[in-house]
Amino acid sequence: MKRLALIAALLAGPAWAGDVCHDIDARLGWQDADFPAGLVQDVRSTGFWSVEPGLTPAGTQGHGGLDAKALAARPEARPQVSASHGALLVRFEVAGAAQEMEWTRFHGAIQQAGAFNMNVDSIAFRINEDDADLADNDGALTVCFRYID
Protein backbone atom coordinates (compact mmCIF):
# COMPACT_ATOMS: atom_id res chain seq x y z
CA MET A 1 0.00 0.00 0.00
CA LYS A 2 2.83 2.42 0.83
CA ARG A 3 4.43 1.63 -2.52
CA LEU A 4 1.20 2.51 -4.37
CA ALA A 5 0.97 5.82 -2.50
CA LEU A 6 4.59 6.65 -3.34
CA ILE A 7 4.05 5.90 -7.05
CA ALA A 8 0.89 8.03 -7.11
CA ALA A 9 2.74 10.92 -5.46
CA LEU A 10 5.61 10.72 -7.94
CA LEU A 11 3.31 10.61 -10.96
CA ALA A 12 1.06 13.44 -9.83
CA GLY A 13 1.49 16.80 -11.55
CA PRO A 14 2.06 20.01 -9.67
CA ALA A 15 -0.68 20.61 -7.13
CA TRP A 16 -2.67 23.83 -7.24
CA ALA A 17 -2.74 25.40 -3.85
CA GLY A 18 -5.86 27.19 -5.09
CA ASP A 19 -7.37 30.61 -5.39
CA VAL A 20 -7.50 33.25 -2.68
CA CYS A 21 -10.32 35.66 -3.48
CA HIS A 22 -11.68 38.84 -1.91
CA ASP A 23 -14.84 40.80 -2.72
CA ILE A 24 -14.33 44.56 -3.09
CA ASP A 25 -17.52 46.51 -2.35
CA ALA A 26 -18.24 49.64 -4.41
CA ARG A 27 -19.76 51.38 -1.36
CA LEU A 28 -16.59 51.23 0.74
CA GLY A 29 -13.26 53.06 0.57
CA TRP A 30 -9.93 51.25 0.83
CA GLN A 31 -10.47 47.60 1.73
CA ASP A 32 -7.55 45.46 2.92
CA ALA A 33 -7.29 41.99 1.45
CA ASP A 34 -4.88 39.52 3.03
CA PHE A 35 -2.93 37.19 0.77
CA PRO A 36 -0.63 34.45 2.07
CA ALA A 37 3.00 34.18 1.04
CA GLY A 38 3.57 31.82 -1.85
CA LEU A 39 4.00 31.48 -5.59
CA VAL A 40 1.20 33.23 -7.50
CA GLN A 41 0.48 32.00 -11.02
CA ASP A 42 -2.21 34.49 -12.02
CA VAL A 43 -4.42 37.34 -10.81
CA ARG A 44 -7.89 38.05 -12.12
CA SER A 45 -11.08 39.89 -11.36
CA THR A 46 -14.77 39.29 -11.99
CA GLY A 47 -17.92 41.28 -11.43
CA PHE A 48 -19.32 44.71 -12.13
CA TRP A 49 -20.04 47.88 -10.20
CA SER A 50 -21.17 51.44 -10.74
CA VAL A 51 -20.54 54.86 -9.21
CA GLU A 52 -24.09 56.04 -9.81
CA PRO A 53 -27.54 54.50 -10.30
CA GLY A 54 -28.60 54.26 -13.94
CA LEU A 55 -25.11 53.92 -15.39
CA THR A 56 -23.99 50.85 -17.28
CA PRO A 57 -22.14 48.62 -14.79
CA ALA A 58 -18.37 48.82 -15.18
CA GLY A 59 -15.49 46.42 -14.59
CA THR A 60 -11.94 47.10 -13.48
CA GLN A 61 -11.31 49.83 -16.06
CA GLY A 62 -14.22 51.95 -14.82
CA HIS A 63 -16.97 53.65 -16.74
CA GLY A 64 -16.43 54.29 -20.44
CA GLY A 65 -18.29 55.67 -23.44
CA LEU A 66 -21.21 58.01 -22.82
CA ASP A 67 -21.11 57.28 -19.08
CA ALA A 68 -17.50 58.48 -18.92
CA LYS A 69 -18.39 61.67 -20.77
CA ALA A 70 -21.26 62.40 -18.37
CA LEU A 71 -19.08 61.68 -15.33
CA ALA A 72 -16.28 63.93 -16.59
CA ALA A 73 -18.46 66.95 -15.79
CA ARG A 74 -18.72 65.95 -12.11
CA PRO A 75 -16.72 68.27 -9.88
CA GLU A 76 -16.07 65.61 -7.20
CA ALA A 77 -12.52 64.58 -6.59
CA ARG A 78 -11.49 60.94 -6.83
CA PRO A 79 -8.36 59.19 -5.51
CA GLN A 80 -6.81 58.84 -8.98
CA VAL A 81 -7.85 61.73 -11.20
CA SER A 82 -6.04 60.17 -14.18
CA ALA A 83 -8.13 56.98 -13.88
CA SER A 84 -11.74 56.60 -15.00
CA HIS A 85 -14.59 56.95 -12.55
CA GLY A 86 -15.22 53.48 -11.16
CA ALA A 87 -11.80 52.03 -12.00
CA LEU A 88 -10.41 49.47 -9.55
CA LEU A 89 -7.46 50.90 -7.62
CA VAL A 90 -4.71 48.89 -5.91
CA ARG A 91 -2.45 49.97 -3.03
CA PHE A 92 0.39 48.03 -1.38
CA GLU A 93 3.77 48.61 0.22
CA VAL A 94 7.07 47.35 -1.17
CA ALA A 95 10.42 48.02 0.51
CA GLY A 96 8.85 50.66 2.75
CA ALA A 97 7.34 52.62 -0.14
CA ALA A 98 3.61 52.80 -0.82
CA GLN A 99 2.54 51.96 -4.36
CA GLU A 100 -0.86 52.99 -5.69
CA MET A 101 -2.12 52.30 -9.21
CA GLU A 102 -5.00 51.25 -11.40
CA TRP A 103 -5.80 47.54 -11.63
CA THR A 104 -5.02 47.54 -15.37
CA ARG A 105 -1.44 48.65 -14.68
CA PHE A 106 -1.06 46.19 -11.78
CA HIS A 107 -2.52 43.31 -13.80
CA GLY A 108 -0.43 44.17 -16.86
CA ALA A 109 2.80 44.18 -14.87
CA ILE A 110 1.98 40.78 -13.40
CA GLN A 111 1.08 39.33 -16.80
CA GLN A 112 4.46 40.47 -18.16
CA ALA A 113 6.39 39.17 -15.15
CA GLY A 114 4.72 35.75 -15.02
CA ALA A 115 4.56 33.80 -11.76
CA PHE A 116 5.73 35.79 -8.76
CA ASN A 117 6.41 35.22 -5.08
CA MET A 118 3.76 36.98 -3.00
CA ASN A 119 5.66 38.66 -0.19
CA VAL A 120 3.34 41.41 1.05
CA ASP A 121 0.73 40.51 3.65
CA SER A 122 -2.00 42.82 2.51
CA ILE A 123 -3.11 44.67 -0.59
CA ALA A 124 -5.84 47.31 -0.47
CA PHE A 125 -8.44 47.82 -3.19
CA ARG A 126 -11.17 50.39 -3.82
CA ILE A 127 -13.38 51.93 -6.45
CA ASN A 128 -12.09 55.19 -7.94
CA GLU A 129 -14.55 57.61 -6.38
CA ASP A 130 -14.38 60.10 -3.54
CA ASP A 131 -15.30 58.73 -0.10
CA ALA A 132 -18.15 61.23 0.26
CA ASP A 133 -19.85 59.85 -2.87
CA LEU A 134 -19.69 56.11 -2.18
CA ALA A 135 -23.18 55.68 -0.66
CA ASP A 136 -25.06 55.49 -3.98
CA ASN A 137 -22.62 53.02 -5.56
CA ASP A 138 -23.69 49.51 -6.39
CA GLY A 139 -21.98 46.18 -7.01
CA ALA A 140 -18.69 44.51 -6.22
CA LEU A 141 -15.65 43.10 -7.94
CA THR A 142 -13.98 39.89 -6.85
CA VAL A 143 -10.17 39.83 -6.99
CA CYS A 144 -8.48 36.42 -7.04
CA PHE A 145 -4.85 35.35 -6.80
CA ARG A 146 -4.16 31.82 -8.05
CA TYR A 147 -1.44 30.08 -6.06
CA ILE A 148 0.61 27.05 -7.10
CA ASP A 149 2.82 24.74 -5.08
mmCIF file of the C-alpha atoms, coordinates in Angstrom:
data_MODEL
# 
_entry.id   MODEL 
# 
loop_
_atom_site.group_PDB 
_atom_site.id 
_atom_site.type_symbol 
_atom_site.label_atom_id 
_atom_site.label_alt_id 
_atom_site.label_comp_id 
_atom_site.label_asym_id 
_atom_site.label_entity_id 
_atom_site.label_seq_id 
_atom_site.pdbx_PDB_ins_code 
_atom_site.Cartn_x 
_atom_site.Cartn_y 
_atom_site.Cartn_z 
_atom_site.occupancy 
_atom_site.B_iso_or_equiv 
_atom_site.pdbx_formal_charge 
_atom_site.auth_seq_id 
_atom_site.auth_comp_id 
_atom_site.auth_asym_id 
_atom_site.auth_atom_id 
_atom_site.pdbx_PDB_model_num 
ATOM 1   C CA . MET A 1 1   ? 0.000   0.000  0.000   1.00 0.00 ? 1   MET A CA 1 
ATOM 2   C CA . LYS A 1 2   ? 2.834   2.420  0.828   1.00 0.00 ? 2   LYS A CA 1 
ATOM 3   C CA . ARG A 1 3   ? 4.433   1.632  -2.520  1.00 0.00 ? 3   ARG A CA 1 
ATOM 4   C CA . LEU A 1 4   ? 1.204   2.510  -4.366  1.00 0.00 ? 4   LEU A CA 1 
ATOM 5   C CA . ALA A 1 5   ? 0.967   5.825  -2.502  1.00 0.00 ? 5   ALA A CA 1 
ATOM 6   C CA . LEU A 1 6   ? 4.593   6.654  -3.344  1.00 0.00 ? 6   LEU A CA 1 
ATOM 7   C CA . ILE A 1 7   ? 4.047   5.902  -7.045  1.00 0.00 ? 7   ILE A CA 1 
ATOM 8   C CA . ALA A 1 8   ? 0.886   8.029  -7.105  1.00 0.00 ? 8   ALA A CA 1 
ATOM 9   C CA . ALA A 1 9   ? 2.737   10.922 -5.460  1.00 0.00 ? 9   ALA A CA 1 
ATOM 10  C CA . LEU A 1 10  ? 5.609   10.717 -7.938  1.00 0.00 ? 10  LEU A CA 1 
ATOM 11  C CA . LEU A 1 11  ? 3.310   10.614 -10.965 1.00 0.00 ? 11  LEU A CA 1 
ATOM 12  C CA . ALA A 1 12  ? 1.058   13.444 -9.829  1.00 0.00 ? 12  ALA A CA 1 
ATOM 13  C CA . GLY A 1 13  ? 1.493   16.800 -11.555 1.00 0.00 ? 13  GLY A CA 1 
ATOM 14  C CA . PRO A 1 14  ? 2.058   20.011 -9.669  1.00 0.00 ? 14  PRO A CA 1 
ATOM 15  C CA . ALA A 1 15  ? -0.684  20.614 -7.131  1.00 0.00 ? 15  ALA A CA 1 
ATOM 16  C CA . TRP A 1 16  ? -2.667  23.828 -7.241  1.00 0.00 ? 16  TRP A CA 1 
ATOM 17  C CA . ALA A 1 17  ? -2.741  25.398 -3.852  1.00 0.00 ? 17  ALA A CA 1 
ATOM 18  C CA . GLY A 1 18  ? -5.858  27.188 -5.087  1.00 0.00 ? 18  GLY A CA 1 
ATOM 19  C CA . ASP A 1 19  ? -7.374  30.615 -5.389  1.00 0.00 ? 19  ASP A CA 1 
ATOM 20  C CA . VAL A 1 20  ? -7.498  33.248 -2.684  1.00 0.00 ? 20  VAL A CA 1 
ATOM 21  C CA . CYS A 1 21  ? -10.322 35.664 -3.483  1.00 0.00 ? 21  CYS A CA 1 
ATOM 22  C CA . HIS A 1 22  ? -11.684 38.844 -1.911  1.00 0.00 ? 22  HIS A CA 1 
ATOM 23  C CA . ASP A 1 23  ? -14.843 40.804 -2.725  1.00 0.00 ? 23  ASP A CA 1 
ATOM 24  C CA . ILE A 1 24  ? -14.332 44.558 -3.089  1.00 0.00 ? 24  ILE A CA 1 
ATOM 25  C CA . ASP A 1 25  ? -17.521 46.511 -2.352  1.00 0.00 ? 25  ASP A CA 1 
ATOM 26  C CA . ALA A 1 26  ? -18.236 49.639 -4.414  1.00 0.00 ? 26  ALA A CA 1 
ATOM 27  C CA . ARG A 1 27  ? -19.758 51.380 -1.364  1.00 0.00 ? 27  ARG A CA 1 
ATOM 28  C CA . LEU A 1 28  ? -16.588 51.226 0.739   1.00 0.00 ? 28  LEU A CA 1 
ATOM 29  C CA . GLY A 1 29  ? -13.262 53.061 0.566   1.00 0.00 ? 29  GLY A CA 1 
ATOM 30  C CA . TRP A 1 30  ? -9.929  51.254 0.833   1.00 0.00 ? 30  TRP A CA 1 
ATOM 31  C CA . GLN A 1 31  ? -10.466 47.595 1.734   1.00 0.00 ? 31  GLN A CA 1 
ATOM 32  C CA . ASP A 1 32  ? -7.554  45.460 2.922   1.00 0.00 ? 32  ASP A CA 1 
ATOM 33  C CA . ALA A 1 33  ? -7.286  41.990 1.446   1.00 0.00 ? 33  ALA A CA 1 
ATOM 34  C CA . ASP A 1 34  ? -4.877  39.523 3.032   1.00 0.00 ? 34  ASP A CA 1 
ATOM 35  C CA . PHE A 1 35  ? -2.934  37.185 0.768   1.00 0.00 ? 35  PHE A CA 1 
ATOM 36  C CA . PRO A 1 36  ? -0.634  34.450 2.067   1.00 0.00 ? 36  PRO A CA 1 
ATOM 37  C CA . ALA A 1 37  ? 2.996   34.185 1.035   1.00 0.00 ? 37  ALA A CA 1 
ATOM 38  C CA . GLY A 1 38  ? 3.568   31.815 -1.849  1.00 0.00 ? 38  GLY A CA 1 
ATOM 39  C CA . LEU A 1 39  ? 3.998   31.479 -5.592  1.00 0.00 ? 39  LEU A CA 1 
ATOM 40  C CA . VAL A 1 40  ? 1.203   33.234 -7.496  1.00 0.00 ? 40  VAL A CA 1 
ATOM 41  C CA . GLN A 1 41  ? 0.480   31.997 -11.018 1.00 0.00 ? 41  GLN A CA 1 
ATOM 42  C CA . ASP A 1 42  ? -2.208  34.494 -12.015 1.00 0.00 ? 42  ASP A CA 1 
ATOM 43  C CA . VAL A 1 43  ? -4.419  37.336 -10.812 1.00 0.00 ? 43  VAL A CA 1 
ATOM 44  C CA . ARG A 1 44  ? -7.892  38.051 -12.119 1.00 0.00 ? 44  ARG A CA 1 
ATOM 45  C CA . SER A 1 45  ? -11.084 39.893 -11.356 1.00 0.00 ? 45  SER A CA 1 
ATOM 46  C CA . THR A 1 46  ? -14.768 39.289 -11.988 1.00 0.00 ? 46  THR A CA 1 
ATOM 47  C CA . GLY A 1 47  ? -17.923 41.278 -11.427 1.00 0.00 ? 47  GLY A CA 1 
ATOM 48  C CA . PHE A 1 48  ? -19.322 44.714 -12.127 1.00 0.00 ? 48  PHE A CA 1 
ATOM 49  C CA . TRP A 1 49  ? -20.038 47.878 -10.199 1.00 0.00 ? 49  TRP A CA 1 
ATOM 50  C CA . SER A 1 50  ? -21.172 51.442 -10.738 1.00 0.00 ? 50  SER A CA 1 
ATOM 51  C CA . VAL A 1 51  ? -20.538 54.855 -9.207  1.00 0.00 ? 51  VAL A CA 1 
ATOM 52  C CA . GLU A 1 52  ? -24.090 56.038 -9.814  1.00 0.00 ? 52  GLU A CA 1 
ATOM 53  C CA . PRO A 1 53  ? -27.542 54.495 -10.297 1.00 0.00 ? 53  PRO A CA 1 
ATOM 54  C CA . GLY A 1 54  ? -28.596 54.261 -13.939 1.00 0.00 ? 54  GLY A CA 1 
ATOM 55  C CA . LEU A 1 55  ? -25.110 53.919 -15.389 1.00 0.00 ? 55  LEU A CA 1 
ATOM 56  C CA . THR A 1 56  ? -23.986 50.850 -17.284 1.00 0.00 ? 56  THR A CA 1 
ATOM 57  C CA . PRO A 1 57  ? -22.142 48.621 -14.786 1.00 0.00 ? 57  PRO A CA 1 
ATOM 58  C CA . ALA A 1 58  ? -18.374 48.819 -15.175 1.00 0.00 ? 58  ALA A CA 1 
ATOM 59  C CA . GLY A 1 59  ? -15.492 46.424 -14.591 1.00 0.00 ? 59  GLY A CA 1 
ATOM 60  C CA . THR A 1 60  ? -11.939 47.097 -13.477 1.00 0.00 ? 60  THR A CA 1 
ATOM 61  C CA . GLN A 1 61  ? -11.313 49.832 -16.060 1.00 0.00 ? 61  GLN A CA 1 
ATOM 62  C CA . GLY A 1 62  ? -14.225 51.946 -14.821 1.00 0.00 ? 62  GLY A CA 1 
ATOM 63  C CA . HIS A 1 63  ? -16.972 53.651 -16.743 1.00 0.00 ? 63  HIS A CA 1 
ATOM 64  C CA . GLY A 1 64  ? -16.430 54.291 -20.444 1.00 0.00 ? 64  GLY A CA 1 
ATOM 65  C CA . GLY A 1 65  ? -18.291 55.667 -23.441 1.00 0.00 ? 65  GLY A CA 1 
ATOM 66  C CA . LEU A 1 66  ? -21.213 58.008 -22.823 1.00 0.00 ? 66  LEU A CA 1 
ATOM 67  C CA . ASP A 1 67  ? -21.106 57.283 -19.082 1.00 0.00 ? 67  ASP A CA 1 
ATOM 68  C CA . ALA A 1 68  ? -17.500 58.475 -18.918 1.00 0.00 ? 68  ALA A CA 1 
ATOM 69  C CA . LYS A 1 69  ? -18.393 61.672 -20.768 1.00 0.00 ? 69  LYS A CA 1 
ATOM 70  C CA . ALA A 1 70  ? -21.265 62.401 -18.373 1.00 0.00 ? 70  ALA A CA 1 
ATOM 71  C CA . LEU A 1 71  ? -19.079 61.678 -15.330 1.00 0.00 ? 71  LEU A CA 1 
ATOM 72  C CA . ALA A 1 72  ? -16.281 63.932 -16.593 1.00 0.00 ? 72  ALA A CA 1 
ATOM 73  C CA . ALA A 1 73  ? -18.461 66.947 -15.787 1.00 0.00 ? 73  ALA A CA 1 
ATOM 74  C CA . ARG A 1 74  ? -18.719 65.950 -12.108 1.00 0.00 ? 74  ARG A CA 1 
ATOM 75  C CA . PRO A 1 75  ? -16.723 68.266 -9.883  1.00 0.00 ? 75  PRO A CA 1 
ATOM 76  C CA . GLU A 1 76  ? -16.070 65.609 -7.204  1.00 0.00 ? 76  GLU A CA 1 
ATOM 77  C CA . ALA A 1 77  ? -12.516 64.576 -6.588  1.00 0.00 ? 77  ALA A CA 1 
ATOM 78  C CA . ARG A 1 78  ? -11.488 60.943 -6.828  1.00 0.00 ? 78  ARG A CA 1 
ATOM 79  C CA . PRO A 1 79  ? -8.365  59.189 -5.509  1.00 0.00 ? 79  PRO A CA 1 
ATOM 80  C CA . GLN A 1 80  ? -6.807  58.842 -8.976  1.00 0.00 ? 80  GLN A CA 1 
ATOM 81  C CA . VAL A 1 81  ? -7.852  61.727 -11.203 1.00 0.00 ? 81  VAL A CA 1 
ATOM 82  C CA . SER A 1 82  ? -6.042  60.172 -14.183 1.00 0.00 ? 82  SER A CA 1 
ATOM 83  C CA . ALA A 1 83  ? -8.133  56.985 -13.884 1.00 0.00 ? 83  ALA A CA 1 
ATOM 84  C CA . SER A 1 84  ? -11.741 56.596 -15.003 1.00 0.00 ? 84  SER A CA 1 
ATOM 85  C CA . HIS A 1 85  ? -14.589 56.954 -12.547 1.00 0.00 ? 85  HIS A CA 1 
ATOM 86  C CA . GLY A 1 86  ? -15.220 53.480 -11.163 1.00 0.00 ? 86  GLY A CA 1 
ATOM 87  C CA . ALA A 1 87  ? -11.796 52.028 -12.002 1.00 0.00 ? 87  ALA A CA 1 
ATOM 88  C CA . LEU A 1 88  ? -10.414 49.465 -9.548  1.00 0.00 ? 88  LEU A CA 1 
ATOM 89  C CA . LEU A 1 89  ? -7.465  50.897 -7.619  1.00 0.00 ? 89  LEU A CA 1 
ATOM 90  C CA . VAL A 1 90  ? -4.706  48.889 -5.914  1.00 0.00 ? 90  VAL A CA 1 
ATOM 91  C CA . ARG A 1 91  ? -2.446  49.967 -3.034  1.00 0.00 ? 91  ARG A CA 1 
ATOM 92  C CA . PHE A 1 92  ? 0.392   48.028 -1.383  1.00 0.00 ? 92  PHE A CA 1 
ATOM 93  C CA . GLU A 1 93  ? 3.766   48.606 0.219   1.00 0.00 ? 93  GLU A CA 1 
ATOM 94  C CA . VAL A 1 94  ? 7.071   47.350 -1.166  1.00 0.00 ? 94  VAL A CA 1 
ATOM 95  C CA . ALA A 1 95  ? 10.416  48.023 0.505   1.00 0.00 ? 95  ALA A CA 1 
ATOM 96  C CA . GLY A 1 96  ? 8.846   50.657 2.750   1.00 0.00 ? 96  GLY A CA 1 
ATOM 97  C CA . ALA A 1 97  ? 7.338   52.620 -0.136  1.00 0.00 ? 97  ALA A CA 1 
ATOM 98  C CA . ALA A 1 98  ? 3.613   52.797 -0.818  1.00 0.00 ? 98  ALA A CA 1 
ATOM 99  C CA . GLN A 1 99  ? 2.543   51.958 -4.359  1.00 0.00 ? 99  GLN A CA 1 
ATOM 100 C CA . GLU A 1 100 ? -0.862  52.988 -5.692  1.00 0.00 ? 100 GLU A CA 1 
ATOM 101 C CA . MET A 1 101 ? -2.119  52.300 -9.206  1.00 0.00 ? 101 MET A CA 1 
ATOM 102 C CA . GLU A 1 102 ? -4.998  51.248 -11.398 1.00 0.00 ? 102 GLU A CA 1 
ATOM 103 C CA . TRP A 1 103 ? -5.803  47.543 -11.628 1.00 0.00 ? 103 TRP A CA 1 
ATOM 104 C CA . THR A 1 104 ? -5.022  47.545 -15.372 1.00 0.00 ? 104 THR A CA 1 
ATOM 105 C CA . ARG A 1 105 ? -1.443  48.651 -14.678 1.00 0.00 ? 105 ARG A CA 1 
ATOM 106 C CA . PHE A 1 106 ? -1.058  46.195 -11.782 1.00 0.00 ? 106 PHE A CA 1 
ATOM 107 C CA . HIS A 1 107 ? -2.520  43.309 -13.798 1.00 0.00 ? 107 HIS A CA 1 
ATOM 108 C CA . GLY A 1 108 ? -0.435  44.170 -16.860 1.00 0.00 ? 108 GLY A CA 1 
ATOM 109 C CA . ALA A 1 109 ? 2.803   44.175 -14.865 1.00 0.00 ? 109 ALA A CA 1 
ATOM 110 C CA . ILE A 1 110 ? 1.976   40.776 -13.396 1.00 0.00 ? 110 ILE A CA 1 
ATOM 111 C CA . GLN A 1 111 ? 1.082   39.331 -16.798 1.00 0.00 ? 111 GLN A CA 1 
ATOM 112 C CA . GLN A 1 112 ? 4.462   40.466 -18.163 1.00 0.00 ? 112 GLN A CA 1 
ATOM 113 C CA . ALA A 1 113 ? 6.392   39.168 -15.153 1.00 0.00 ? 113 ALA A CA 1 
ATOM 114 C CA . GLY A 1 114 ? 4.717   35.750 -15.015 1.00 0.00 ? 114 GLY A CA 1 
ATOM 115 C CA . ALA A 1 115 ? 4.562   33.801 -11.763 1.00 0.00 ? 115 ALA A CA 1 
ATOM 116 C CA . PHE A 1 116 ? 5.733   35.794 -8.757  1.00 0.00 ? 116 PHE A CA 1 
ATOM 117 C CA . ASN A 1 117 ? 6.405   35.222 -5.084  1.00 0.00 ? 117 ASN A CA 1 
ATOM 118 C CA . MET A 1 118 ? 3.760   36.985 -3.000  1.00 0.00 ? 118 MET A CA 1 
ATOM 119 C CA . ASN A 1 119 ? 5.657   38.659 -0.187  1.00 0.00 ? 119 ASN A CA 1 
ATOM 120 C CA . VAL A 1 120 ? 3.336   41.412 1.049   1.00 0.00 ? 120 VAL A CA 1 
ATOM 121 C CA . ASP A 1 121 ? 0.732   40.505 3.646   1.00 0.00 ? 121 ASP A CA 1 
ATOM 122 C CA . SER A 1 122 ? -2.004  42.816 2.511   1.00 0.00 ? 122 SER A CA 1 
ATOM 123 C CA . ILE A 1 123 ? -3.113  44.666 -0.588  1.00 0.00 ? 123 ILE A CA 1 
ATOM 124 C CA . ALA A 1 124 ? -5.836  47.312 -0.466  1.00 0.00 ? 124 ALA A CA 1 
ATOM 125 C CA . PHE A 1 125 ? -8.442  47.824 -3.188  1.00 0.00 ? 125 PHE A CA 1 
ATOM 126 C CA . ARG A 1 126 ? -11.173 50.385 -3.820  1.00 0.00 ? 126 ARG A CA 1 
ATOM 127 C CA . ILE A 1 127 ? -13.382 51.934 -6.451  1.00 0.00 ? 127 ILE A CA 1 
ATOM 128 C CA . ASN A 1 128 ? -12.092 55.195 -7.939  1.00 0.00 ? 128 ASN A CA 1 
ATOM 129 C CA . GLU A 1 129 ? -14.552 57.609 -6.385  1.00 0.00 ? 129 GLU A CA 1 
ATOM 130 C CA . ASP A 1 130 ? -14.380 60.098 -3.543  1.00 0.00 ? 130 ASP A CA 1 
ATOM 131 C CA . ASP A 1 131 ? -15.299 58.731 -0.100  1.00 0.00 ? 131 ASP A CA 1 
ATOM 132 C CA . ALA A 1 132 ? -18.150 61.234 0.259   1.00 0.00 ? 132 ALA A CA 1 
ATOM 133 C CA . ASP A 1 133 ? -19.845 59.851 -2.873  1.00 0.00 ? 133 ASP A CA 1 
ATOM 134 C CA . LEU A 1 134 ? -19.693 56.107 -2.178  1.00 0.00 ? 134 LEU A CA 1 
ATOM 135 C CA . ALA A 1 135 ? -23.175 55.683 -0.656  1.00 0.00 ? 135 ALA A CA 1 
ATOM 136 C CA . ASP A 1 136 ? -25.060 55.492 -3.985  1.00 0.00 ? 136 ASP A CA 1 
ATOM 137 C CA . ASN A 1 137 ? -22.622 53.019 -5.555  1.00 0.00 ? 137 ASN A CA 1 
ATOM 138 C CA . ASP A 1 138 ? -23.690 49.506 -6.388  1.00 0.00 ? 138 ASP A CA 1 
ATOM 139 C CA . GLY A 1 139 ? -21.982 46.177 -7.009  1.00 0.00 ? 139 GLY A CA 1 
ATOM 140 C CA . ALA A 1 140 ? -18.695 44.509 -6.217  1.00 0.00 ? 140 ALA A CA 1 
ATOM 141 C CA . LEU A 1 141 ? -15.649 43.103 -7.939  1.00 0.00 ? 141 LEU A CA 1 
ATOM 142 C CA . THR A 1 142 ? -13.976 39.888 -6.848  1.00 0.00 ? 142 THR A CA 1 
ATOM 143 C CA . VAL A 1 143 ? -10.174 39.831 -6.994  1.00 0.00 ? 143 VAL A CA 1 
ATOM 144 C CA . CYS A 1 144 ? -8.477  36.418 -7.042  1.00 0.00 ? 144 CYS A CA 1 
ATOM 145 C CA . PHE A 1 145 ? -4.854  35.351 -6.802  1.00 0.00 ? 145 PHE A CA 1 
ATOM 146 C CA . ARG A 1 146 ? -4.164  31.816 -8.049  1.00 0.00 ? 146 ARG A CA 1 
ATOM 147 C CA . TYR A 1 147 ? -1.440  30.085 -6.059  1.00 0.00 ? 147 TYR A CA 1 
ATOM 148 C CA . ILE A 1 148 ? 0.611   27.053 -7.099  1.00 0.00 ? 148 ILE A CA 1 
ATOM 149 C CA . ASP A 1 149 ? 2.818   24.744 -5.084  1.00 0.00 ? 149 ASP A CA 1 
# 
